[in-house]
Each structure stands twice: as C-alpha cells, then as structure tokens.
Coordinates of C-alpha atoms and ligand atoms in Angstrom, one line a residue:
Chain A
A1 CA -2.3 10.4 24.5
L2 CA -1.5 6.8 23.5
T3 CA 0.4 6.0 26.7
G4 CA -2.6 7.0 28.8
R5 CA -5.0 5.0 26.7
L6 CA -2.8 1.9 26.8
D7 CA -2.3 2.2 30.6
G8 CA -6.0 2.5 31.0
I9 CA -6.4 -0.8 29.1
F10 CA -3.7 -2.6 31.0
R11 CA -5.0 -1.3 34.3
K12 CA -8.1 -3.3 33.8
L13 CA -6.0 -6.4 33.4
T14 CA -3.5 -5.8 36.2
G15 CA -1.9 -8.4 38.4
Q16 CA -0.2 -10.2 35.6
A17 CA 3.5 -11.2 35.6
R18 CA 3.5 -11.2 31.9
L19 CA 1.7 -9.5 29.0
T20 CA -1.0 -12.0 28.1
P21 CA -2.0 -12.4 24.5
E22 CA -5.4 -11.0 25.3
S23 CA -4.1 -7.9 26.9
I24 CA -1.6 -7.4 24.1
Q25 CA -4.4 -7.7 21.6
E26 CA -6.5 -5.0 23.1
G27 CA -3.5 -2.8 23.5
L28 CA -2.5 -3.3 19.9
R29 CA -5.9 -2.4 18.7
E30 CA -5.4 0.9 20.4
V31 CA -2.0 1.2 18.8
R32 CA -3.4 0.4 15.4
R33 CA -6.0 3.2 15.9
A34 CA -3.3 5.6 16.8
L35 CA -1.3 4.7 13.7
L36 CA -4.3 5.1 11.4
E37 CA -5.0 8.5 13.0
A38 CA -1.4 9.3 12.2
D39 CA -2.0 8.6 8.5
V40 CA -0.1 5.3 8.5
Q41 CA -1.5 3.3 5.6
V42 CA -3.9 0.5 6.5
A43 CA -1.9 -2.5 5.3
V44 CA 1.4 -1.0 6.6
A45 CA -0.3 -0.5 10.0
K46 CA -1.6 -4.1 10.0
D47 CA 1.9 -5.5 9.1
F48 CA 3.5 -3.3 11.8
I49 CA 1.1 -4.5 14.5
T50 CA 1.8 -8.1 13.6
R51 CA 5.5 -7.6 14.1
V52 CA 5.1 -5.8 17.4
E53 CA 2.7 -8.5 18.6
A54 CA 5.3 -11.1 17.9
R55 CA 7.8 -9.2 20.0
A56 CA 5.4 -8.5 22.8
V57 CA 4.0 -12.0 23.4
G58 CA 5.9 -13.7 26.2
Q59 CA 7.6 -10.6 27.4
E60 CA 7.9 -10.2 31.1
V61 CA 6.2 -7.1 32.5
L62 CA 9.1 -5.0 33.7
R63 CA 8.7 -3.7 37.3
S64 CA 10.0 -0.3 36.3
L65 CA 7.4 0.2 33.6
T66 CA 3.7 -0.2 33.3
P67 CA 2.6 -2.7 30.7
G68 CA 1.3 0.2 28.7
Q69 CA 4.7 1.9 28.7
Q70 CA 6.3 -1.4 27.8
V71 CA 4.1 -1.9 24.8
I72 CA 4.8 1.7 23.8
G73 CA 8.5 1.1 24.1
L74 CA 8.3 -1.9 21.8
V75 CA 6.2 0.1 19.3
R76 CA 8.6 3.0 19.4
D77 CA 11.7 0.8 19.0
E78 CA 10.1 -1.0 16.0
L79 CA 9.0 2.4 14.5
I80 CA 12.6 3.8 14.8
R81 CA 14.0 0.6 13.3
L82 CA 11.7 0.8 10.3
L83 CA 12.1 4.5 9.8
G84 CA 15.8 4.0 9.5
D85 CA 17.8 4.0 12.7
R86 CA 21.0 4.7 10.8
P87 CA 21.6 8.3 9.4
V88 CA 22.1 8.3 5.7
T89 CA 23.7 11.2 3.8
L90 CA 23.3 12.2 0.3
A91 CA 25.8 10.1 -1.7
G92 CA 28.2 12.1 -3.9
S93 CA 29.4 10.5 -7.1
P94 CA 33.1 10.0 -7.8
H95 CA 32.7 11.8 -11.0
L96 CA 31.6 15.4 -11.0
P97 CA 28.9 16.7 -11.1
T98 CA 26.8 14.5 -8.8
V99 CA 23.4 14.8 -10.5
V100 CA 20.3 14.9 -8.2
L101 CA 16.9 14.6 -9.9
L102 CA 13.8 15.6 -7.9
A103 CA 10.4 14.0 -8.5
G104 CA 7.0 14.0 -6.9
L105 CA 3.4 15.0 -6.9
Q106 CA 2.1 18.4 -7.6
G107 CA 2.7 20.9 -4.8
S108 CA 4.8 18.5 -2.7
G109 CA 7.6 21.0 -2.3
K110 CA 10.2 20.0 -5.0
T111 CA 11.1 23.5 -6.2
T112 CA 11.5 24.8 -2.7
F113 CA 13.6 21.7 -1.7
A114 CA 15.8 22.3 -4.7
G115 CA 16.7 25.7 -3.3
K116 CA 17.1 24.3 0.2
L117 CA 19.4 21.5 -1.0
A118 CA 21.5 24.0 -2.9
H119 CA 21.8 26.1 0.2
W120 CA 22.6 23.1 2.3
L121 CA 25.3 21.9 -0.1
K122 CA 26.8 25.4 -0.3
N123 CA 27.2 25.4 3.5
A124 CA 28.9 22.1 3.1
G125 CA 31.4 23.7 0.8
K126 CA 30.0 22.3 -2.4
R127 CA 29.3 24.3 -5.6
T128 CA 25.8 23.7 -6.8
L129 CA 24.0 24.4 -10.1
L130 CA 20.2 24.5 -10.2
A131 CA 18.1 23.8 -13.3
S132 CA 14.4 23.3 -13.9
A133 CA 12.8 21.0 -16.4
D134 CA 9.3 22.2 -15.4
V135 CA 8.1 23.8 -18.6
Y136 CA 4.4 23.3 -17.6
R137 CA 3.7 25.2 -14.5
P138 CA 3.3 28.9 -14.9
A139 CA 6.5 30.7 -13.7
A140 CA 8.0 27.5 -12.4
I141 CA 11.4 28.3 -13.9
E142 CA 11.2 31.9 -12.5
Q143 CA 10.5 30.4 -9.1
L144 CA 13.6 28.2 -9.1
E145 CA 15.7 31.0 -10.5
R146 CA 14.7 33.3 -7.7
L147 CA 15.4 30.7 -5.1
G148 CA 18.8 30.1 -6.7
A149 CA 19.5 33.8 -6.5
Q150 CA 18.5 33.8 -2.8
A151 CA 20.8 30.8 -2.1
E152 CA 23.5 32.5 -4.1
V153 CA 24.2 29.4 -6.2
G154 CA 24.4 28.8 -9.9
F155 CA 21.3 28.6 -12.1
F156 CA 21.1 27.3 -15.6
R157 CA 18.4 28.7 -17.8
A158 CA 17.8 27.0 -21.2
D159 CA 16.3 29.0 -24.1
E160 CA 12.6 29.5 -24.2
G161 CA 10.8 26.5 -25.8
T162 CA 13.5 23.9 -25.0
Q163 CA 12.0 20.6 -24.1
P164 CA 12.5 19.0 -20.7
A165 CA 14.9 16.2 -21.8
E166 CA 17.0 18.7 -23.7
I167 CA 17.1 21.1 -20.8
V168 CA 18.4 18.3 -18.6
R169 CA 21.1 17.4 -21.1
R170 CA 22.3 21.0 -21.5
A171 CA 22.2 21.5 -17.7
V172 CA 24.5 18.5 -17.2
D173 CA 26.9 19.8 -19.9
E174 CA 26.9 23.2 -18.2
A175 CA 27.5 21.7 -14.8
R176 CA 30.4 19.6 -16.1
R177 CA 31.9 22.4 -18.1
R178 CA 31.8 24.8 -15.2
G179 CA 33.1 22.3 -12.7
F180 CA 30.1 22.2 -10.3
D181 CA 30.1 19.6 -7.6
F182 CA 26.3 19.1 -7.7
L183 CA 23.6 19.6 -10.2
V184 CA 20.1 19.6 -8.7
L185 CA 17.3 19.2 -11.3
D186 CA 13.8 20.3 -10.5
T187 CA 11.0 18.6 -12.4
A188 CA 7.2 19.3 -12.9
G189 CA 4.8 17.8 -10.4
R190 CA 3.1 14.8 -11.8
L191 CA 0.5 12.2 -10.8
H192 CA 1.9 8.7 -10.5
I193 CA -1.0 7.5 -12.7
D194 CA -0.2 9.9 -15.5
E195 CA 1.4 7.6 -18.1
P196 CA 3.0 10.2 -20.4
L197 CA 4.5 12.2 -17.5
M198 CA 5.8 9.0 -15.8
A199 CA 7.4 8.1 -19.1
E200 CA 8.9 11.6 -19.3
L201 CA 10.4 11.2 -15.9
A202 CA 12.1 8.0 -16.9
E203 CA 13.4 9.9 -19.9
L204 CA 14.7 12.7 -17.8
K205 CA 16.4 10.3 -15.4
A206 CA 18.2 8.7 -18.3
A207 CA 19.1 12.0 -20.0
A208 CA 20.5 13.3 -16.7
R209 CA 22.3 10.0 -15.9
A210 CA 21.1 10.9 -12.4
H211 CA 23.1 9.5 -9.5
Q212 CA 20.3 10.3 -7.0
V213 CA 16.6 10.4 -7.7
L214 CA 14.8 11.8 -4.7
L215 CA 11.1 11.4 -4.2
V216 CA 9.7 14.6 -2.5
V217 CA 6.6 13.9 -0.6
D218 CA 4.3 16.2 1.4
G219 CA 4.6 15.2 5.0
M220 CA 0.8 15.6 5.4
T221 CA 0.1 12.9 2.8
G222 CA -2.5 10.3 3.9
Q223 CA -3.2 6.8 2.7
E224 CA -1.9 7.7 -0.8
A225 CA 1.7 7.5 0.4
V226 CA 1.9 3.8 -0.4
R227 CA 0.6 4.2 -3.9
I228 CA 2.9 7.2 -4.6
G229 CA 5.9 5.5 -3.1
R230 CA 5.3 2.2 -5.0
A231 CA 4.7 3.9 -8.3
F232 CA 7.8 6.0 -8.3
A233 CA 10.0 3.3 -6.8
E234 CA 8.9 0.7 -9.3
R235 CA 8.6 2.8 -12.4
T236 CA 11.2 5.4 -12.0
G237 CA 13.6 3.9 -9.5
I238 CA 14.4 6.2 -6.6
D239 CA 17.4 6.5 -4.3
G240 CA 16.0 8.5 -1.4
L241 CA 13.0 10.3 0.1
V242 CA 12.4 13.8 1.3
L243 CA 9.4 14.7 3.5
T244 CA 8.3 18.3 3.4
K245 CA 6.1 20.6 5.5
M246 CA 7.0 18.7 8.7
D247 CA 6.8 22.1 10.5
G248 CA 3.0 21.6 10.7
D249 CA 1.1 19.3 13.0
A250 CA 0.6 16.4 10.7
R251 CA 1.6 13.2 12.5
G252 CA 3.7 12.1 9.5
G253 CA 2.6 8.4 9.2
A254 CA 3.4 8.7 5.5
A255 CA 7.0 8.3 6.5
L256 CA 6.4 4.8 7.7
S257 CA 4.3 3.9 4.7
L258 CA 7.0 5.2 2.3
R259 CA 9.8 3.4 4.1
Q260 CA 7.9 0.2 4.1
V261 CA 6.9 0.3 0.4
T262 CA 10.1 1.7 -1.1
G263 CA 12.8 0.5 1.2
K264 CA 14.7 3.7 0.5
P265 CA 16.2 6.0 3.2
I266 CA 14.5 9.3 4.2
L267 CA 17.3 11.8 3.8
F268 CA 15.8 15.2 4.7
L269 CA 12.8 16.8 6.3
G270 CA 11.5 20.2 5.1
V271 CA 10.6 22.2 8.1
G272 CA 9.6 25.6 6.8
E273 CA 9.3 27.9 3.8
K274 CA 12.7 29.5 4.1
L275 CA 15.8 28.2 2.3
D276 CA 17.5 27.2 5.6
A277 CA 14.5 25.2 6.8
L278 CA 15.9 21.8 6.1
E279 CA 17.0 19.1 8.5
A280 CA 18.6 15.7 8.2
F281 CA 16.1 13.0 8.9
D282 CA 15.8 12.1 12.6
P283 CA 13.9 8.8 13.1
E284 CA 13.4 9.3 16.8
R285 CA 11.6 12.6 16.4
V286 CA 9.4 11.3 13.6
A287 CA 8.6 8.1 15.6
G288 CA 7.6 10.2 18.6
R289 CA 5.4 12.3 16.3
I290 CA 3.7 9.4 14.7
L291 CA 2.8 7.9 18.1
G292 CA 1.4 11.3 19.1
Chain B
V1 CA -28.0 -3.0 16.9
L2 CA -27.2 -5.6 14.2
G3 CA -30.7 -5.5 12.9
R4 CA -33.4 -8.1 12.2
R5 CA -31.2 -9.6 9.4
G6 CA -29.0 -11.1 12.1
D7 CA -25.3 -11.1 12.4
L8 CA -23.4 -8.8 10.1
D9 CA -21.0 -10.5 7.7
A10 CA -17.7 -9.9 9.6
S11 CA -15.5 -10.1 6.6
A12 CA -17.7 -7.7 4.6
L13 CA -17.5 -5.3 7.5
E14 CA -13.8 -5.5 7.7
R15 CA -13.3 -5.1 4.0
L16 CA -15.6 -2.1 3.8
E17 CA -14.1 -0.5 6.9
E18 CA -10.7 -0.8 5.3
A19 CA -12.0 0.7 2.1
L20 CA -13.1 3.7 4.1
L21 CA -9.8 4.0 6.0
E22 CA -7.9 3.7 2.7
A23 CA -10.0 6.6 1.4
D24 CA -8.6 8.8 4.3
V25 CA -12.0 8.8 6.1
G26 CA -10.2 8.1 9.4
P27 CA -11.0 5.6 12.2
T28 CA -13.4 7.7 14.2
T29 CA -15.5 8.8 11.2
A30 CA -15.4 5.3 9.7
G31 CA -16.8 4.0 12.9
R32 CA -19.6 6.6 13.0
L33 CA -20.5 5.9 9.4
V34 CA -20.7 2.1 10.1
A35 CA -23.0 2.8 13.0
R36 CA -25.3 5.0 10.8
A37 CA -25.2 2.4 8.1
R38 CA -26.4 -0.3 10.5
G39 CA -29.2 2.0 11.6
R40 CA -30.3 2.2 8.0
M41 CA -30.1 -1.6 7.6
D42 CA -32.4 -1.9 10.7
Q43 CA -34.9 0.2 8.9
D44 CA -34.5 -1.4 5.5
P45 CA -33.6 -5.1 5.6
A46 CA -33.1 -5.2 1.9
L47 CA -30.0 -3.0 2.2
D48 CA -26.5 -4.5 2.3
L49 CA -23.8 -2.9 4.2
E50 CA -22.0 -1.4 1.2
A51 CA -25.2 0.3 0.0
A52 CA -26.0 1.5 3.5
L53 CA -22.6 3.0 3.9
E54 CA -22.7 4.7 0.6
A55 CA -26.2 6.1 1.4
A56 CA -25.0 7.3 4.8
A57 CA -22.0 9.0 3.2
T58 CA -24.1 10.6 0.5
E59 CA -26.6 11.9 3.0
L60 CA -23.9 13.5 5.1
L61 CA -22.3 15.2 2.1
A62 CA -25.5 16.2 0.4
S63 CA -26.5 18.2 3.5
H64 CA -23.1 19.9 3.4
R65 CA -23.0 21.2 -0.2
A66 CA -22.8 24.9 -1.1
D67 CA -22.9 26.9 -4.3
L68 CA -20.2 29.2 -5.3
S69 CA -22.2 32.1 -6.9
P70 CA -20.6 35.4 -7.6
R71 CA -23.6 37.6 -7.4
G72 CA -25.5 39.9 -5.0
A73 CA -22.7 42.4 -4.5
K74 CA -20.5 44.5 -6.7
P75 CA -17.7 43.8 -6.5
W76 CA -18.3 40.3 -5.2
V77 CA -15.2 39.5 -3.3
A78 CA -13.8 36.0 -2.6
V79 CA -10.7 35.1 -0.5
V80 CA -9.0 31.8 -1.2
L81 CA -6.9 30.3 1.5
G82 CA -5.3 27.1 2.6
V83 CA -2.0 25.4 3.4
N84 CA 1.0 25.4 1.1
G85 CA 0.8 23.8 -2.3
C86 CA -2.9 22.7 -2.1
G87 CA -3.7 24.3 -5.4
K88 CA -5.1 27.7 -4.5
T89 CA -3.5 29.8 -7.3
T90 CA -4.5 27.3 -9.9
L91 CA -8.1 27.1 -8.6
V92 CA -8.4 30.9 -8.6
G93 CA -7.3 30.9 -12.3
K94 CA -10.0 28.3 -13.1
L95 CA -12.8 30.0 -11.3
A96 CA -11.8 33.4 -12.7
A97 CA -12.0 32.0 -16.2
D98 CA -15.5 30.8 -15.4
C99 CA -16.6 34.2 -14.2
A100 CA -15.2 35.9 -17.2
R101 CA -16.9 33.4 -19.5
H102 CA -20.2 34.4 -17.9
G103 CA -19.6 38.0 -18.8
L104 CA -18.4 39.1 -15.3
S105 CA -15.5 41.6 -15.3
T106 CA -13.0 39.9 -13.1
M107 CA -9.9 41.0 -11.1
L108 CA -7.3 38.8 -9.4
V109 CA -5.4 40.1 -6.4
A110 CA -1.9 38.6 -5.9
A111 CA -1.9 38.7 -2.1
D112 CA 0.9 36.1 -1.9
T113 CA 3.8 38.5 -1.5
F114 CA 6.1 36.0 0.1
R115 CA 6.7 33.1 -2.2
A116 CA 9.1 33.3 -5.1
A117 CA 7.4 34.1 -8.4
A118 CA 3.9 33.8 -6.8
A119 CA 2.6 37.0 -8.5
E120 CA 4.2 35.9 -11.8
Q121 CA 2.3 32.6 -11.6
L122 CA -1.0 34.4 -10.9
M123 CA -0.4 36.8 -13.7
V124 CA -0.2 34.0 -16.2
W125 CA -3.5 32.7 -15.0
A126 CA -5.1 36.1 -15.2
E127 CA -4.1 36.3 -18.8
R128 CA -5.5 32.9 -19.5
A129 CA -8.7 33.7 -17.7
G130 CA -9.3 37.1 -19.2
A131 CA -9.0 38.9 -15.9
T132 CA -7.0 41.9 -14.7
V133 CA -4.5 41.4 -12.0
V134 CA -3.1 43.6 -9.1
R135 CA 0.2 42.7 -7.5
A136 CA 2.9 44.2 -5.4
R137 CA 6.6 43.9 -4.9
E138 CA 7.8 40.6 -3.4
G139 CA 8.0 41.1 0.4
G140 CA 5.3 43.7 0.5
D141 CA 2.4 43.7 2.9
P142 CA -0.4 41.4 1.6
A143 CA -3.1 43.5 3.3
A144 CA -1.9 46.6 1.4
V145 CA -2.2 44.8 -2.0
V146 CA -5.7 43.6 -1.0
H147 CA -6.7 47.2 -0.1
D148 CA -5.2 48.6 -3.4
G149 CA -6.9 45.8 -5.4
L150 CA -10.3 46.4 -3.9
E151 CA -10.1 50.1 -4.3
A152 CA -9.2 49.7 -7.9
S153 CA -12.0 47.2 -8.5
R154 CA -14.6 49.6 -7.0
A155 CA -13.2 52.5 -9.0
R156 CA -13.5 50.5 -12.2
G157 CA -16.9 49.1 -11.4
L158 CA -15.7 45.5 -11.7
D159 CA -18.0 42.6 -10.9
V160 CA -15.8 40.0 -9.2
V161 CA -12.5 40.0 -7.3
W162 CA -10.6 36.8 -6.4
I163 CA -8.0 37.2 -3.7
D164 CA -5.3 34.6 -3.9
T165 CA -3.4 34.3 -0.6
A166 CA -0.1 32.7 0.3
G167 CA 0.0 29.1 1.4
R168 CA 0.2 29.0 5.2
L169 CA 0.3 26.2 7.8
H170 CA -2.5 26.6 10.2
T171 CA 0.0 26.2 13.1
K172 CA 1.8 29.4 12.3
R173 CA 0.3 32.1 14.5
N174 CA 1.9 35.0 12.7
L175 CA 0.6 33.8 9.3
M176 CA -2.8 33.2 10.7
S177 CA -2.8 36.8 12.1
E178 CA -1.9 38.0 8.6
L179 CA -4.9 36.2 7.3
E180 CA -7.2 37.8 9.8
K181 CA -5.9 41.2 8.8
I182 CA -6.5 40.4 5.1
V183 CA -10.1 39.6 5.9
R184 CA -10.5 42.7 8.0
V185 CA -9.1 44.9 5.3
C186 CA -11.6 43.4 2.8
G187 CA -14.5 44.5 4.9
R188 CA -13.2 48.0 5.3
S189 CA -12.7 48.5 1.6
V190 CA -15.9 46.8 0.5
P191 CA -18.8 46.5 3.0
G192 CA -19.7 42.9 3.4
A193 CA -16.5 41.6 1.9
P194 CA -15.3 38.9 1.6
H195 CA -18.6 37.6 0.3
H196 CA -17.1 34.2 0.0
T197 CA -14.2 32.7 2.0
L198 CA -13.0 29.5 0.2
L199 CA -10.8 27.1 2.1
V200 CA -8.9 24.9 -0.3
L201 CA -7.9 21.3 0.8
D202 CA -5.6 18.8 -1.0
A203 CA -7.3 15.4 -1.4
T204 CA -3.9 13.7 -0.9
V205 CA -3.7 15.0 2.6
G206 CA -4.8 12.6 5.4
Q207 CA -6.3 13.4 8.8
N208 CA -4.5 16.7 9.0
S209 CA -7.2 18.2 6.7
L210 CA -9.6 18.1 9.7
A211 CA -7.1 20.1 11.9
Q212 CA -6.6 22.5 9.0
A213 CA -10.3 23.1 8.6
R214 CA -10.9 23.4 12.3
T215 CA -8.1 25.9 12.8
F216 CA -8.9 28.1 9.8
A217 CA -12.6 28.1 10.7
E218 CA -11.8 29.2 14.3
L219 CA -10.1 32.3 12.9
V220 CA -12.1 33.3 9.8
P221 CA -15.7 32.4 8.9
I222 CA -15.4 29.8 6.1
T223 CA -18.1 29.9 3.5
S224 CA -17.2 26.7 1.7
I225 CA -14.5 24.2 1.0
A226 CA -12.8 23.2 -2.2
I227 CA -11.2 19.8 -2.6
N228 CA -8.3 19.8 -5.1
K229 CA -6.4 17.0 -6.9
L230 CA -9.3 14.6 -7.0
D231 CA -8.0 13.6 -10.5
G232 CA -5.4 11.5 -8.7
T233 CA -6.0 8.3 -6.7
A234 CA -6.7 10.1 -3.4
R235 CA -10.4 9.9 -2.4
G236 CA -10.4 12.9 0.0
G237 CA -12.3 11.1 2.7
A238 CA -11.2 13.5 5.4
V239 CA -14.0 15.8 4.2
L240 CA -16.5 13.5 5.8
A241 CA -15.2 14.3 9.2
I242 CA -15.1 18.0 8.3
A243 CA -18.8 17.9 7.3
D244 CA -19.7 15.8 10.3
E245 CA -17.8 17.6 13.0
L246 CA -17.5 21.1 11.7
G247 CA -20.5 21.4 9.5
L248 CA -18.6 23.1 6.7
P249 CA -20.1 22.7 3.2
I250 CA -18.2 21.8 0.1
S251 CA -18.7 23.8 -3.1
V252 CA -16.2 22.7 -5.8
V253 CA -13.6 20.1 -6.6
G254 CA -10.4 20.4 -8.5
L255 CA -9.8 17.8 -11.2
G256 CA -6.5 18.7 -12.9
E257 CA -4.1 21.4 -13.9
G258 CA -6.0 22.9 -16.9
I259 CA -8.2 25.9 -16.8
D260 CA -11.4 23.9 -17.1
D261 CA -10.4 21.1 -14.7
W262 CA -12.9 21.6 -11.9
A263 CA -16.5 20.9 -11.2
A264 CA -19.3 21.7 -8.7
F265 CA -19.2 19.3 -5.8
D266 CA -21.4 16.2 -6.4
P267 CA -22.1 14.4 -3.1
E268 CA -23.3 11.2 -4.7
A269 CA -20.3 10.8 -7.0
F270 CA -17.9 11.6 -4.2
A271 CA -19.5 9.1 -1.8
R272 CA -19.4 6.4 -4.6
G273 CA -15.7 7.3 -5.1
L274 CA -14.8 6.4 -1.5
F275 CA -15.4 2.7 -2.3
Ligands
LIG301 N1 5.7 25.2 5.7 C1 6.4 24.7 4.7 N2 6.1 25.0 3.4 C2 6.8 24.4 2.5 C3 7.9 23.5 2.7 N3 8.4 23.1 1.5 C4 7.7 23.7 0.6 N4 6.8 24.5 1.1 C5 5.8 25.4 0.5 O1 4.9 24.5 -0.2 C6 4.4 25.2 -1.4 C7 4.7 24.3 -2.6 O2 6.1 24.3 -2.8 P1 6.8 24.1 -4.2 O3 8.2 24.1 -4.0 O4 6.2 25.1 -5.2 O5 6.2 22.7 -4.6 P2 6.4 21.9 -6.0 O6 6.5 20.4 -5.6 O7 7.6 22.4 -6.7 O8 5.1 22.2 -6.8 P3 4.9 21.8 -8.3 O9 6.1 22.2 -9.0 O10 3.7 22.6 -8.7 O11 4.6 20.3 -8.3 C8 5.1 26.5 -1.4 O12 4.3 27.5 -0.8 C9 6.3 26.3 -0.5 O13 6.8 27.5 0.1 C10 8.1 23.1 4.1 O14 9.0 22.3 4.5 N5 7.4 23.8 5.0
LIG302 N1 -3.4 17.0 -10.5 C1 -3.8 18.2 -10.0 N2 -2.9 19.2 -9.8 C2 -3.3 20.4 -9.4 C3 -4.7 20.6 -9.1 N3 -4.8 21.9 -8.6 C4 -3.5 22.4 -8.6 N4 -2.6 21.5 -9.1 C5 -1.2 21.6 -9.2 O1 -0.7 21.7 -7.9 C6 0.5 22.5 -7.9 C7 0.4 23.6 -6.9 O2 -0.7 24.5 -7.3 P1 -0.7 26.0 -6.8 O3 -1.9 26.6 -7.5 O4 0.6 26.6 -7.1 O5 -0.9 25.8 -5.3 P2 -1.0 26.9 -4.2 O6 -1.9 26.4 -3.1 O7 -1.3 28.2 -4.7 O8 0.5 26.9 -3.7 P3 1.2 28.0 -2.7 O9 0.7 29.3 -3.1 O10 2.6 27.8 -2.9 O11 0.7 27.6 -1.3 C8 0.7 23.0 -9.3 O12 1.6 22.1 -10.0 C9 -0.7 22.8 -9.9 O13 -0.7 22.7 -11.3 C10 -5.6 19.6 -9.3 O14 -6.9 19.7 -9.1 N5 -5.1 18.4 -9.8
LIG303 MG1 7.8 23.1 -8.6
LIG304 MG1 -0.4 30.0 -4.6

C-alpha cells in the first residue's frame, strides 16, 4: 500500500534528520499517483499535494515514525481537514415543513436516498412526506411510492400529467396542510450540461422554496466529480452532498474533489441498497479509503 | 527512448498526460500509452505526441471491438449485467427496439426482482420496443424468472431474449453467486445460452470500472462491454485499461435516455474524444 511505497522511497534516502525537499518531492509524486488511482481529480490532487508539501518541508523526522509514515500522517490530516473534520447535520428550518430537494446525475441514487432519508428522519422522530417530480423515467414515481411504503412514511402523488413544478408546489401545500416536519422531493436524473433540465431544476428549487438542496453523487464517480459539483453548485446552488454506493470498493476520491469545488459539507454516505443503509459522513474513514 | 527527434516537449507531455488522466484513463495506463506513443514517434519522426497518443489509443481499442449480433441461435439469449444505476434496463430497451425493428420477435425478462418498480420500468420499455415481457413478483427468485422466460420463449418460437438483471456491486459475494446461478439456468433452459453476456459500465465511473470488469469477468465469461452515458462530459477512459489488461472487447455505447440513443462502438471516435 501507499505506506509501504513511501517507506521504500525514504529508505533510499535514510540518515536524514529532516525531510529534505528532494525526498519529499519523490514521496509526494507517489502520493499524487495514489490520489489519481483513487479518482481524485487531477487539478484537485495537484493543489492538495502543493499544500502538503508546504507543510512537510522543514519538518523534523520524528524518531517514532518513519519518514514515510510521517508524510502519510500529514497527508491523512490534510485529507480529513478538507473532507470536513466537523460533523454537519441536516439543518431543519424553523418553519415547517423543512423542504429537502434532491438533485444529481442519472442513476446516482437519488430515489433510493429519498427513501433512506425518510427512514432516517422517522427514526429521529420526524414525520416525513415524500414526493417525486420525475415525470420522465419510466416507473420513477412508482419506485419512490414503493420505497415510501416500505419506510412507512407519507407519499404525495399528484395527478397523472402534472408538470414537475406544479407537483412540487402541490407537495409543499400538502406537507404544510398535513403538518409534516420534512418534505423530501425527488427529481429526475439530469446531465449538468443539459440546459433545459438545469433550468428546470432552478425552477423546482424556487417552486419548492427548498431549504436544503442536496447533490447526490455516485461514490464511484471519477474525474467528472469536479465538473458535476461545479455545475450544480454554481447553477443551482446546493447546501450539501451525499455520496452513494460507498459499500463497494471504489476509493471515493470524488469526495475530495466535490468538497474542494463546492465547499459544501458531505452529509451522508449511502452504504447499501436497503432503506437503512445510510450513514452520517465520517471523514476519517473516507480519508483512509482514499489513501488505500 | 525519446527518438531521433530529440527531447520531448516537456510541457506538451504534461498537458497530454493530464488530458488522459482527466479522461479517467488512470496513471498506469496513461504511462503505458505514452510509452507506446513514443515508440511510434521513434518509427515515424513526423508524428507529434498528440497524434501518436491518439493512434496508440485507437489501435488498442480497434483490436478490442466486438459486434452485438443476435443471430445463430433461436432463441438468441443475452444477459445484461453491471453495477447499480449504470443504465442496464434502459440499454435493454434500446437494443430490444433495434431487434424488433429488424423483424426479430423479442422478449424481455425482468430478472431484477429486488429493486422497487424494476419490473414496471422494464415493462414500459418492452411496450416502447415492441417486445413481450416476463416478470415475477417482487422478491421472487431471479433464476426462476429466467427459467420461466426462456421456457416461454422456446415454446413461442421467439428469436431473441434479453435478460435484464439487477444492479449489483461486484464486491457482494451473495449477489455474484446469484448472477452465476442465472447464467447456469440459462444454459440449462437453452443449450448454449447465454449467447452474449453484456457487461454495462457507466462512463462517469473512474478507476473502479477496471475492478468491476475484472471481478465480473472472473465469475462469468463476458462477451462484450457496453459503455453508457457517453452523452455527458465523461470520456470513459477506464475502458483502455480494461482492453489492455483484461482483453475484453467493447460492442456498444449509450448516448442518452431515448430509445434510439445508442451506437456501435467506434474506436477512432472514442480515442479522439479522450483529448
Ligand atoms: N449498493 C448500493 N446501491 C445503491 C445505493 N444507493 C442506490 N443504490 C442503487 O443504485 C441504483 C440506482 O438508484 P436510484 O435511486 O434509482 O438512482 P436515481 O438517482 O434515482 O436514478 P435516476 O432517477 O434514473 O437518475 C439502484 O439499483 C439502487 O438500489 C447504495 O448506497 N449502495
Ligand atoms: N444521459 C444518459 N442517461 C442514461 C443512459 N443510459 C441510462 N441512462 C439513465 O440512467 C438512469 C439509470 O438507468 P437504468 O436503466 O435504470 O439503470 P440500471 O443499470 O438498470 O439501474 P439498476 O437496475 O437500478 O441497477 C436512468 O435515469 C436512465 O434514463 C445514457 O446513455 N445516457
Ligand atoms: Mg430516480
Ligand atoms: Mg435496472
């Protein structure tokens, strides 16, 4: 693993009382490679390495650690700091219902997360209403309705043929009328380069007067994470991130890329297909995973 | 190694290497591609690095291209597999429509009995494609639906059967065993089936695509690969490593959410798209 590779590099340059710029350079090349293999975006990795380098130069080699372990320690600390070393919870609004709008690319796990979030909130004693504005994908509304039934939470179904913005407005009215604590709105998957659909998303956010817009991203996402994050952050405005399918063996470098480019907190990790497969974001575990 | 032309332009090399990395080619494969490009430049001094890289990528992909041709068996049976959300069900709908358009009587088997409304989703596609569909109750045994579907397709003398399976992470042993069982049941119902095993990959996925391909291929013989969602900005560069290290060929690419949004894999266009 990375520790072994770094130790190998530093072993060639032993006998130093400090980490020299040259040894650090070579070590950091190895770290950069590990980050790229972990799907951290190229520019994000470059930026990250520059920062670690600044912290590494001039450091004394600690007697208790090998230089390789020391560099890894610096890298790990910096990763955790960037990923979000402070736990952030989903903010509730002072006025009911708190409206949470989900957005993201096709197949990222939004509908499943909507069900999981409703289940999570129910366990926290909150009454949740689910609604879907996805009128495009075959059986999308059925899918959310079934998940809502499994989670035993409310589900609002608009009449056939209702347009997405109107579905959202009626769902908000319904949630308010029936005194729900939370309304979770599922939307259709969309490409960040699809002009009409990105415009629709802005319209849905306004119609919902959403308190929280969460970008749901597949944890296996590669270099695209930066483009996706930037597009939704700049065009839609997001409040938080969710990384799904983290129960696989993808290293999850997209987490770092997304944090860097959006500046928003990662709130949840999807860790399975079942409704209870949801965890609060743990930066230490994700940092360890990115390092491999 | 640097060729008779002398020293390689360092900034050009860095820029092109980064382009490859940003296309999800991955550091190891990018390094190999650069080495091969340099070899080409040694042999042809007129080539610049970019042209040499594109040629190297094209050559690799061109030698890993396969056709998806539903003929030579009746019914011709294809199993579509891959991780969650990569676009399998939608692709089955598209390919079924193409079969039906060519006058082949087509059946879809909804072997995803786990996910909410999976069968309902496939049923819409069957209707759009002009295909029949076989499904089971949610929570039923996928292998049983496959068996029933294949028996029915033989009884009715149908030409083509597309089996849509549930998304599954390659790291889940029980789901991988389920997949093995599905493939076994195919062979028992129809000798020689599945005639095509199509692994579907999502172009927005990074290096994990290689792990996916490797693990699925260890379990089940993969006939070809489909790369979906190439209508986005993702370049799908991970398939270079898959071709290089696993030797798996690519047959089709997905280009959107509509019934005609797909195409046969074009190695040259794909290689060009990496840059
Ligand atoms: N293993 C695993 N699978 C997940 C997770 N989250 C979602 N999935 C699966 O991923 C697939 C896609 O999930 P959906 O919820 O339909 O994704 P979506 O974003 O709503 O898709 P579109 O509406 O088409 O954009 C389904 O098979 C889900 O069961 C997760 O955390 N782990
Ligand atoms: N932009 C784009 N979207 C696609 C493409 N192929 C599929 N999709 C979309 O991706 C989402 C997931 O597609 P599905 O066909 O449900 O994927 P799946 O692999 O069957 O998902 P699971 O069965 O849940 O594992 C849907 O919103 C599709 O419309 C493609 O080529 N381009
Ligand atoms: Mg959905
Ligand atoms: Mg499916």
